[in-house]
Every structure is written in structure tokens, then in C-alpha cells.
C-alpha positions as semicolon CSV with decimal commas, in nm:
position;residue;x (nm);y (nm);z (nm)
1;N;18,992;3,393;10,677
2;A;19,085;3,393;11,042
3;P;18,768;3,383;11,250
4;V;18,658;3,682;11,453
5;F;18,466;3,624;11,780
6;L;18,194;3,854;11,902
7;M;18,085;3,789;12,262
8;R;17,808;3,915;12,484
9;A;17,918;4,122;12,775
10;P;17,889;3,852;13,053
11;L;18,128;3,624;12,858
12;L;18,372;3,907;12,801
13;R;18,390;3,966;13,181
14;L;18,500;3,608;13,219
15;G;18,820;3,699;13,028
16;F;18,737;3,562;12,684
17;V;18,932;3,770;12,438
18;A;18,790;3,863;12,102
19;R;19,059;3,832;11,833
20;S;18,905;3,811;11,482
21;L;18,583;3,783;11,266
22;S;18,383;3,700;10,951
23;L;18,027;3,612;10,816
24;G;17,793;3,547;10,513
25;T;17,425;3,561;10,429
26;R;17,222;3,631;10,122
27;V;16,873;3,770;10,058
28;D;16,698;3,435;10,041
29;A;16,949;3,208;10,209
30;D;17,197;3,204;10,491
31;H;17,473;2,978;10,592
32;T;17,479;2,956;10,973
33;A;17,558;2,702;11,235
34;L;17,433;2,709;11,595
35;A;17,623;2,490;11,838
36;Q;17,558;2,419;12,207
37;L;17,868;2,362;12,415
38;P;17,875;2,074;12,666
39;S;17,721;2,176;13,000
40;P;18,042;2,113;13,196
41;A;18,206;2,406;13,008
42;A;17,915;2,625;13,098
43;R;17,928;2,525;13,461
44;V;18,299;2,612;13,471
45;A;18,223;2,952;13,314
46;A;17,941;3,016;13,567
47;W;18,179;2,914;13,852
48;V;18,445;3,160;13,731
49;A;18,173;3,430;13,696
50;S;18,058;3,386;14,058
51;F;18,395;3,516;14,172
52;R;18,347;3,836;13,975
53;G;17,991;3,908;14,066
54;V;17,865;3,816;13,717
55;S;17,556;3,601;13,684
56;M;17,625;3,466;13,340
57;M;17,358;3,198;13,345
58;G;17,095;3,420;13,516
59;T;16,814;3,591;13,342
60;G;16,912;3,946;13,434
61;A;17,150;4,009;13,142
62;R;16,890;3,893;12,890
63;D;16,570;4,017;13,041
64;T;16,669;4,376;13,120
65;G;16,719;4,449;12,750
66;A;16,417;4,247;12,621
67;L;16,210;4,557;12,530
68;A;16,508;4,724;12,367
69;M;16,577;4,412;12,160
70;E;16,208;4,394;12,052
71;E;16,232;4,759;11,940
72;R;16,560;4,684;11,768
73;S;16,414;4,386;11,591
74;A;16,120;4,593;11,464
75;A;16,351;4,861;11,336
76;L;16,576;4,612;11,158
77;N;16,281;4,441;10,994
78;E;16,145;4,773;10,868
79;A;16,485;4,880;10,741
80;H;16,534;4,544;10,569
81;R;16,196;4,556;10,400
82;S;16,243;4,915;10,293
83;L;16,586;4,840;10,140
84;L;16,468;4,531;9,959
85;T;16,162;4,714;9,818
86;S;16,395;4,998;9,691
87;L;16,611;4,730;9,517
88;G;16,309;4,580;9,347
89;V;16,293;4,253;9,539
90;S;15,967;4,056;9,505
91;E;15,725;3,991;9,791
92;A;15,793;3,612;9,765
93;A;16,167;3,660;9,801
94;M;16,112;3,891;10,098
95;A;15,900;3,625;10,266
96;R;16,171;3,363;10,205
97;S;16,427;3,590;10,376
98;N;16,245;3,594;10,706
99;P;16,463;3,416;10,972
100;Q;16,325;3,119;11,150
101;P;16,324;3,142;11,530
102;V;16,559;2,908;11,717
103;E;16,459;2,739;12,046
104;E;16,620;2,875;12,358
105;A;16,903;2,663;12,496
106;S;16,901;2,525;12,847
107;G;17,028;2,741;13,132
108;D;17,360;2,566;13,171
109;S;17,491;2,598;12,817
110;I;17,691;2,843;12,602
111;R;17,553;2,892;12,254
112;V;17,779;2,970;11,956
113;M;17,657;3,091;11,613
114;Q;17,885;3,087;11,310
115;F;17,865;3,276;10,981
116;N;18,062;3,284;10,663
117;M;17,987;3,632;10,532
118;L;18,129;3,586;10,182
119;A;18,414;3,820;10,096
120;D;18,333;4,095;9,853
121;G;18,601;3,980;9,619
122;M;18,425;3,638;9,594
123;S;18,067;3,755;9,577
124;N;18,053;3,855;9,216
125;D;18,055;3,508;9,051
126;G;17,741;3,622;8,868
127;F;17,464;3,396;8,759
128;V;17,420;3,084;8,971
129;L;17,175;3,268;9,201
130;K;16,804;3,221;9,234
131;P;16,608;3,516;9,120
132;V;16,475;3,763;9,372
133;L;16,374;4,055;9,152
134;D;16,011;4,151;9,103
135;S;16,094;4,235;8,743
136;W;16,256;3,900;8,670
137;P;16,190;3,846;8,296
138;A;16,109;3,475;8,309
139;E;15,840;3,248;8,462
140;P;15,895;3,095;8,806
141;G;16,163;2,831;8,797
142;K;16,319;2,961;8,472
143;V;16,605;3,192;8,380
144;P;16,660;3,412;8,067
145;T;16,945;3,367;7,820
146;M;17,130;3,599;7,584
147;H;16,940;3,442;7,299
148;G;16,617;3,589;7,420
149;D;16,455;3,265;7,536
150;T;16,423;3,111;7,884
151;V;16,533;2,775;8,022
152;E;16,463;2,581;8,332
153;W;16,671;2,663;8,644
154;E;16,797;2,307;8,648
155;R;16,940;2,349;8,298
156;L;17,154;2,640;8,414
157;I;17,288;2,428;8,699
158;Q;17,355;2,132;8,461
159;D;17,540;2,355;8,213
160;T;17,753;2,507;8,495
161;I;17,843;2,172;8,646
162;A;17,927;2,018;8,307
163;A;18,167;2,304;8,226
164;A;18,325;2,296;8,566
165;E;18,374;1,917;8,581
166;G;18,532;1,922;8,232
167;K;18,773;2,201;8,350
168;D;18,711;2,360;8,012
169;E;18,763;2,736;8,041
170;A;18,620;2,796;7,695
171;A;18,300;2,604;7,792
172;M;18,275;2,795;8,122
173;R;18,307;3,131;7,936
174;A;18,035;3,016;7,691
175;V;17,804;2,933;7,984
176;Q;17,879;3,274;8,138
177;M;17,798;3,455;7,817
178;K;17,480;3,256;7,776
179;Y;17,337;3,351;8,107
180;A;17,501;3,683;8,177
181;V;17,201;3,897;8,078
182;P;17,136;4,239;8,234
183;A;16,862;4,098;8,463
184;A;17,099;3,825;8,599
185;E;17,367;4,088;8,666
186;E;17,119;4,316;8,852
187;N;16,989;4,011;9,040
188;S;17,343;3,925;9,149
189;K;17,408;4,278;9,274
190;V;17,086;4,267;9,482
191;V;17,150;3,927;9,636
192;T;17,508;4,013;9,737
193;D;17,440;4,379;9,843
194;W;17,635;4,426;10,169
195;R;17,370;4,650;10,318
196;V;17,114;4,373;10,281
197;R;17,343;4,105;10,425
198;E;17,436;4,318;10,723
199;L;17,076;4,373;10,813
200;Q;16,986;4,007;10,750
201;M;17,260;3,888;10,978
202;Q;17,140;4,095;11,265
203;R;16,783;3,966;11,207
204;I;16,909;3,612;11,221
205;V;17,105;3,677;11,549
206;L;16,784;3,817;11,709
207;A;16,567;3,529;11,585
208;A;16,822;3,286;11,750
209;G;16,777;3,461;12,076
210;R;17,116;3,630;12,073
211;P;17,373;3,345;12,110
212;D;17,651;3,402;12,350
213;V;17,927;3,387;12,092
214;I;17,923;3,475;11,725
215;V;18,203;3,355;11,502
216;L;18,246;3,524;11,163
217;E;18,461;3,461;10,854
218;E;18,538;3,657;10,537
219;I;18,419;3,987;10,682
220;D;18,538;4,276;10,472
221;H;18,327;4,534;10,670
222;Y;18,431;4,468;11,027
223;G;18,406;4,815;11,151
224;S;18,049;4,869;11,032
225;L;17,933;4,529;11,154
226;R;18,093;4,567;11,497
227;T;17,909;4,889;11,552
228;Q;17,571;4,729;11,455
229;L;17,631;4,430;11,677
230;E;17,725;4,637;11,975
231;A;17,361;4,757;11,973
232;L;17,270;4,390;12,019
233;G;17,504;4,351;12,318
234;Y;17,819;4,207;12,153
235;S;18,178;4,328;12,187
236;S;18,485;4,262;11,974
237;Q;18,811;4,419;11,872
238;V;19,038;4,362;11,576
239;V;19,318;4,626;11,563
240;G;19,337;4,815;11,239
241;A;19,034;4,654;11,085
242;D;18,771;4,931;11,108
243;Q;18,826;5,037;10,747
244;P;18,655;4,826;10,481
245;Y;18,894;4,559;10,343
246;K;18,956;4,519;9,970
247;P;19,173;4,232;9,826
248;A;19,477;4,329;9,616
249;H;19,314;4,280;9,280
250;L;19,032;4,521;9,373
251;S;19,268;4,776;9,528
252;G;19,467;4,859;9,221
253;Y;19,768;4,637;9,290
254;S;19,926;4,457;8,996
255;L;19,980;4,080;8,978
256;G;20,323;3,940;9,036
257;E;20,586;3,980;9,302
258;T;20,607;4,364;9,298
259;G;20,234;4,409;9,337
260;R;20,226;4,150;9,609
261;D;20,499;4,305;9,813
262;S;20,343;4,655;9,772
263;F;20,008;4,521;9,896
264;L;20,162;4,344;10,197
265;R;20,341;4,664;10,304
266;H;20,009;4,856;10,277
267;F;19,833;4,586;10,478
268;E;20,103;4,597;10,746
269;E;20,081;4,984;10,770
270;R;19,714;4,952;10,846
271;G;19,794;4,720;11,138
């Protein structure tokens, strides 16, 4: 879960070193934080930049690529909509997924955006997800059950909380069985689809005006995402992380000390 830092070129020239990364968004919701560092820190960065001929706070770095970013944004929006359509997402859910623009920061600040990307091994919890499918077999605000009826969304939440608070594994399994209908499983796959989340993350970054630093957590697809964000002007490096990451239990390693040791050796060999 170590964070990875992606920085725009002017900041990298100041000597900031990118070490690690992760991020997390879903089709109809994202978990992001946008912070504005105190202006003294930005002034110090600008002062250091002046000795290297870099105008970090000037408009040149941002304005020269404005047209390219507009074209990139249009391409991302088109790819995002095309993918969601192919996955059977409803028009209403697509509309909810549109990122909201963020006001530009003042000229003497450094902006930082943070994502928790949601690791693949933790993204398949199943049914506590709002429906996004156009073919959802229930009225708005309701979810289907294995009994063939439908219940209010709030009932699903109440059942889940009651089973979790009671720490009753049998009750939790019963809740899972009740709501784990094929439509819910398909909905879960669509909501957590990595291709969708990768596109959505880039759309959010552009809507926020490309913050100076992006901090990411739980990123299992670092190599792919790094390539995509380079097109938005970001740079990062994590040695040995270009291949998609899979946790031990999804990589064929057994539980127990032997499986753990084998997995750690495999992980070290990858760097």
C-alpha cells in the first residue's frame, strides 16, 4: 500500500523523486482528495526552479499543451462512453460518472491529488454496489434477490450491516446468497472493471486541471497507468512494477508458511 507519486515535468526538474503509487475510482463514484500546499512551500519551489531555468509557476508549461489536452480529453470521453456502452451501462449511470471540474488554484501553490485505486484482490466483494446496468432487473432504488422478488436498496444495506456487526459468518453467507444473483455479479464486474477505472481516473485528472502531484494507492496495474498518465504530462518510476500485480491467493500460491515464502521469493525476483 505504499503510495506512488506521479509528478508533472516542472516539479520533477526540481529534484522531486517519484518512488511509489496507487489509486481507485468506480463507474459512478470516485474517492479523491485535492489538497493545496501552503504558499511558502510553492515559493521555495519556484525559487529553486529559478536557478535551473524552469518557470514552475509560469503559464508556459500549462498553456503550450492546452490544445493537446483538449483533444486528449475528448478522446478519453469517447473511449469511456464506448466502453460503458459495450458493457451495458445505462445512460443515467454514464451521466453520474462525468467528473466535476475543479477550480484552478492560485499561482503560488502546488496542488496534490490522491486516489485509492482499489486493489484487484479487494474489488470483488460482490453485491454492495449501486446498479449501473441498463438491464438491471429491478425498479430504481431496488435490488433483486435469489427468491425472485425485489427489495429496497436500504434493506440490502441494513442486512449487510446487521450481519457484519454481529460478526456472524453464517449470517453473512446467508446475505451473500440472498443477493448474489447473476445480475448483481455482472453489475459488480462492470463497476470494478479496470479498463473503466483507468479511463475514469484520467478524466478526473483533466477535470481537475492536471494537479502538480498525483498520489496513488493500491495500484495493481502500474505499468499501464504510468503510460497513460505520461500522455497527460506526468512522470513516475517504480522499479520492477511494470507487470500487473496479483496477490498471492490469486497467483496460485498456497496458504501457510511454504506458500508465503515462495511468493516472497517470486516478488523479490521481480524487483
